[in-house]
Short mmCIF file of C-alpha atoms in Angstrom, two decimals:
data_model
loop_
_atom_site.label_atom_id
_atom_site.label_comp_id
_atom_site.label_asym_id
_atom_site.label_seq_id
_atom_site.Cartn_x
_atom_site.Cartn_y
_atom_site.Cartn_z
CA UNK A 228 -4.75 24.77 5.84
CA UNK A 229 -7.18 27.82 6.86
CA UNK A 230 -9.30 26.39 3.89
CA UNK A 231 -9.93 23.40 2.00
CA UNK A 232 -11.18 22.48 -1.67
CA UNK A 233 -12.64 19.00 -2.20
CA UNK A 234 -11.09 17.23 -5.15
CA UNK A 235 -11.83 14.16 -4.53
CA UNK A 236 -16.13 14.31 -5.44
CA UNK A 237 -17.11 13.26 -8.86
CA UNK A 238 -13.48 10.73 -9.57
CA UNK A 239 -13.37 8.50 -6.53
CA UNK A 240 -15.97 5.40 -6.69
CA UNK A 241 -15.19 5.44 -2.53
CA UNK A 242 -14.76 7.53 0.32
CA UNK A 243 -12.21 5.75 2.11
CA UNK A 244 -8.67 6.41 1.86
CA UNK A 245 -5.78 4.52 2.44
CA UNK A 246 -2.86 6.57 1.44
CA UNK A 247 -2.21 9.57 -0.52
CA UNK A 248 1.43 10.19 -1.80
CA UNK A 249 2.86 13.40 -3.70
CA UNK A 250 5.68 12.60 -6.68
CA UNK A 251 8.79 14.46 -5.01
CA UNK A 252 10.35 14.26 -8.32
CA UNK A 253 7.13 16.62 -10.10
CA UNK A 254 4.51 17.54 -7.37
CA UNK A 255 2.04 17.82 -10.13
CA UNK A 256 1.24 13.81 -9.93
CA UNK A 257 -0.43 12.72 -7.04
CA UNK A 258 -1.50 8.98 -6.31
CA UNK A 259 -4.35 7.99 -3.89
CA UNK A 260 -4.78 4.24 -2.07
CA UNK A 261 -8.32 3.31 -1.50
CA UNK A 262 -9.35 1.79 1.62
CA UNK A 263 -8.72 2.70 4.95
CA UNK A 264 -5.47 1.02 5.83
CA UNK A 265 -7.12 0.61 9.72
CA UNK A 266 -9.28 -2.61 10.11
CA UNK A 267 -12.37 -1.38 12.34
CA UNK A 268 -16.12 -2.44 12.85
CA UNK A 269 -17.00 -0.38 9.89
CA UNK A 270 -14.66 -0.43 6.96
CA UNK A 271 -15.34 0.62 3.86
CA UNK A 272 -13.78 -1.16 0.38
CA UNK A 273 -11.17 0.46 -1.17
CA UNK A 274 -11.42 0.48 -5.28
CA UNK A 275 -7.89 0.67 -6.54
CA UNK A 276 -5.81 3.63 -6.82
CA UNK A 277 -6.13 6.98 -7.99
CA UNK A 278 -3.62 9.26 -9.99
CA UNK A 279 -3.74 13.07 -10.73
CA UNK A 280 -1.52 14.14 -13.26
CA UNK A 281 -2.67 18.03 -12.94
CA UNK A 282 -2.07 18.39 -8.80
CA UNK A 283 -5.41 16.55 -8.11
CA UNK A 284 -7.43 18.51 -10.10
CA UNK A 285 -8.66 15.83 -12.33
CA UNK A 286 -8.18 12.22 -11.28
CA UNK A 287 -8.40 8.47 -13.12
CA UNK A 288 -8.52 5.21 -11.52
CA UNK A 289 -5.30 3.12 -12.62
CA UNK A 290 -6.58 0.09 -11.34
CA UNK A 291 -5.83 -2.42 -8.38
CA UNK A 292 -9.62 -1.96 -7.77
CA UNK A 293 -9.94 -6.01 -6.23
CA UNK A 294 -7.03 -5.66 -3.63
CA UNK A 295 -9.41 -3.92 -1.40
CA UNK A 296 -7.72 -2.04 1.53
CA UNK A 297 -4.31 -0.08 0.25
CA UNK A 298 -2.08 0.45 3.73
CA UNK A 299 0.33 2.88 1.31
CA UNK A 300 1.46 4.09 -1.57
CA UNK A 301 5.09 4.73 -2.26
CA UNK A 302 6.36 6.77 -5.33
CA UNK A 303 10.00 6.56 -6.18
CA UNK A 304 11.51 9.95 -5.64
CA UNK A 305 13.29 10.41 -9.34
CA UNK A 306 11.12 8.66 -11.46
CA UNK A 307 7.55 9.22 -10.72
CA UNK A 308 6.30 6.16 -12.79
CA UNK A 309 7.45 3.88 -10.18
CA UNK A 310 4.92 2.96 -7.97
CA UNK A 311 4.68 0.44 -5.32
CA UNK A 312 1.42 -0.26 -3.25
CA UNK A 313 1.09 -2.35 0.07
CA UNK A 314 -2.08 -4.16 -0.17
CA UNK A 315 -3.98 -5.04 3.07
CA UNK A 316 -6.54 -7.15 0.50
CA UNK A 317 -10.13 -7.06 1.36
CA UNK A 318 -11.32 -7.03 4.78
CA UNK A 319 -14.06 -9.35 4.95
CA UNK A 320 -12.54 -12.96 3.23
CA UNK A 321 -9.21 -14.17 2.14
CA UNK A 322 -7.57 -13.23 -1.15
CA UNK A 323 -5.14 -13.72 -3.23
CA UNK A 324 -4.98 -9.61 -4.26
CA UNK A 325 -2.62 -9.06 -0.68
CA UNK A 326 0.57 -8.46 -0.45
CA UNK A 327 2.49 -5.98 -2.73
CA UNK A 328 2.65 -4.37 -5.83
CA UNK A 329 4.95 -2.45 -8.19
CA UNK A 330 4.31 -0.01 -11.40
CA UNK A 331 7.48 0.81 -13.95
CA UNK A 332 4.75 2.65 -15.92
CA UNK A 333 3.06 5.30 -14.10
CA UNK A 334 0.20 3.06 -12.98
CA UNK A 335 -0.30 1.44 -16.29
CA UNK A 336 0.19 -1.85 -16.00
CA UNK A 337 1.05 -3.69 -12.34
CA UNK A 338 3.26 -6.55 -11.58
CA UNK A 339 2.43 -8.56 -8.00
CA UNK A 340 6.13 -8.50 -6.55
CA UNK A 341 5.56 -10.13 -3.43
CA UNK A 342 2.41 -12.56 -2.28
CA UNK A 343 3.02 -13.94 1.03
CA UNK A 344 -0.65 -15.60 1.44
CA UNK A 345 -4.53 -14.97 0.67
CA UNK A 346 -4.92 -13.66 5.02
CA UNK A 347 -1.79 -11.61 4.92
CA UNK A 348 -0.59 -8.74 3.28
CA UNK A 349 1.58 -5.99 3.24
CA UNK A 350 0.33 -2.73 5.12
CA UNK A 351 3.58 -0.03 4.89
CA UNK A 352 6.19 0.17 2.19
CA UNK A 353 9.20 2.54 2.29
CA UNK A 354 12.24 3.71 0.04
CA UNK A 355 15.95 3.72 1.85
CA UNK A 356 16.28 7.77 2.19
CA UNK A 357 19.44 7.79 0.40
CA UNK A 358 19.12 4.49 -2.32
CA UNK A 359 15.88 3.52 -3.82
CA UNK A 360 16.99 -0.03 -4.60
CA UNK A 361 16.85 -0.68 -1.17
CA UNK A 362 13.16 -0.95 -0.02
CA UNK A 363 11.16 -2.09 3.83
CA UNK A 364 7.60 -3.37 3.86
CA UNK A 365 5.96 -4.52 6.51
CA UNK A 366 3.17 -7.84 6.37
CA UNK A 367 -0.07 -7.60 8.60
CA UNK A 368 -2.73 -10.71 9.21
CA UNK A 369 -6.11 -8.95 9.49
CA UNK A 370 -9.54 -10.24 8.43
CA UNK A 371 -12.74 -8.43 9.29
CA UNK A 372 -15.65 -11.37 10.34
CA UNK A 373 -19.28 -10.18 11.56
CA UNK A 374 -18.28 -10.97 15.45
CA UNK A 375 -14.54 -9.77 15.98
CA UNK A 376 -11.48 -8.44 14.12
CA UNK A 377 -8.44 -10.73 13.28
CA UNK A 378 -5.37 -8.45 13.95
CA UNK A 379 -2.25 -10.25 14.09
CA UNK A 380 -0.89 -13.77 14.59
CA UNK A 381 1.87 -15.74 15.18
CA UNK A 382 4.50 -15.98 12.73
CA UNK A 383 2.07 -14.17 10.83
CA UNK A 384 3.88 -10.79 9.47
CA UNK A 385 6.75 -8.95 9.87
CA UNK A 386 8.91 -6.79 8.33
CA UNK A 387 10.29 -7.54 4.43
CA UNK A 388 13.47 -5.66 2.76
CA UNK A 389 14.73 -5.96 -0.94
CA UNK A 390 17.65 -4.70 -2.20
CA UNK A 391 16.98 -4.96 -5.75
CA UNK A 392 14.22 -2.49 -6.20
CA UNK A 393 11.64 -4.93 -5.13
CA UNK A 394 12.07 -8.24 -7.44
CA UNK A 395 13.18 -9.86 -4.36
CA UNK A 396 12.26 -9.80 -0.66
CA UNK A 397 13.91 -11.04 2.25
CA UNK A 398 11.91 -11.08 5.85
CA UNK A 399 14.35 -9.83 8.58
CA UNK A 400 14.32 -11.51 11.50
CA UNK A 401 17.68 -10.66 13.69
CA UNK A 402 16.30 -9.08 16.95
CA UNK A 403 12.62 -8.92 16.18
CA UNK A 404 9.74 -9.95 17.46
CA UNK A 405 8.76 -13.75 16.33
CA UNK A 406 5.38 -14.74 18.28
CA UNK A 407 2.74 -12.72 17.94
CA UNK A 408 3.05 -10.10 15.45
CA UNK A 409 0.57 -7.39 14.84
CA UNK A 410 0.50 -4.17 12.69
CA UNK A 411 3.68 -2.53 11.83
CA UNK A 412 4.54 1.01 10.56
CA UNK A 413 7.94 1.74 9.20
CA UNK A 414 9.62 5.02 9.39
CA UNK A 415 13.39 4.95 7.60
CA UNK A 416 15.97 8.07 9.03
CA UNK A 417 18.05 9.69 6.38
#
């Protein structure tokens, strides 16, 4: 880290970056989320994500570019053509582009897996250490307006799990919070 090479000038139609993940299973493909996955006074609009298949040397947009804010990207850590993404969605008005996504193809083609509704969507996503079927993602309300910053609500989020490598969801519930629910990041121990 004594010195640094920009590789993202030239391929990335935005500065702000939501979440950059590394394929355990070949290092050489690298996948970038657009859009700061913190709602502030200035935000800038993610434009889809990003994949390198040379170690970020050269990079092409695979395309999500309308779901705005990307809170993570999550690469499956055998088979680096599955991708999920957690999609904030865009800051400033509802949409129906939040909540989460999943590639089979390397970033070719994506499938919306879970939509919960067009003010909340999903802002962390996380394989089970030990079995990829199983898989946590966490829902955030958040909407950027010109005089304050929705974070949160009641009933409003929470924490999702599938155990079928993502065609179905289930929001736990058993022990956590269920009034006012703000952002949540997820951290899974081996």
């Amino acid at each position: 880290g004594v010195s640094w090479n920009n590789v993202s000038d030239g391929f990335f139609a935005t500065p702000s970056i939501g979440d950059i993940q590394v394929a355990q299973s070949n290092p050489k493909i690298v996948y970038v989320g657009t859009g700061s996955d913190g709602i502030r006074s200035n935000i800038i609009a993610g434009k889809g994500v990003y994949k390198s298949e040379d170690e970020g040397k050269t990079w092409k947009n695979i395309g999500l570019e309308k779901t705005g804010q990307i809170g993570e990207v999550e690469v499956h850590p055998t088979n680096p053509d599955i991708v999920f993404v957690a999609a904030i969605g865009q800051a400033f008005n509802p949409n129906s582009e939040r909540g989460i996504y999943r590639s089979i193809d390397g970033g070719e083609n994506w499938q919306h897996v879970y939509f919960h509704s067009d003010t909340i969507g999903a802002v962390d996503i996380e394989f089970h250490p030990t079995d990829p079927s199983i898989i946590y993602a966490s829902l955030w309300r958040v909407e950027r307006k010109p005089w304050t910053i929705i974070s949160g609500g009641y009933q409003a989020g929470g924490i999702l799990k599938s155990t079928d490598g993502g065609n179905t969801w289930k929001k736990l519930e058993n022990g956590l919070p269920n009034g006012l629910i703000g952002k949540i990041d997820l951290a899974i121990s081996p």
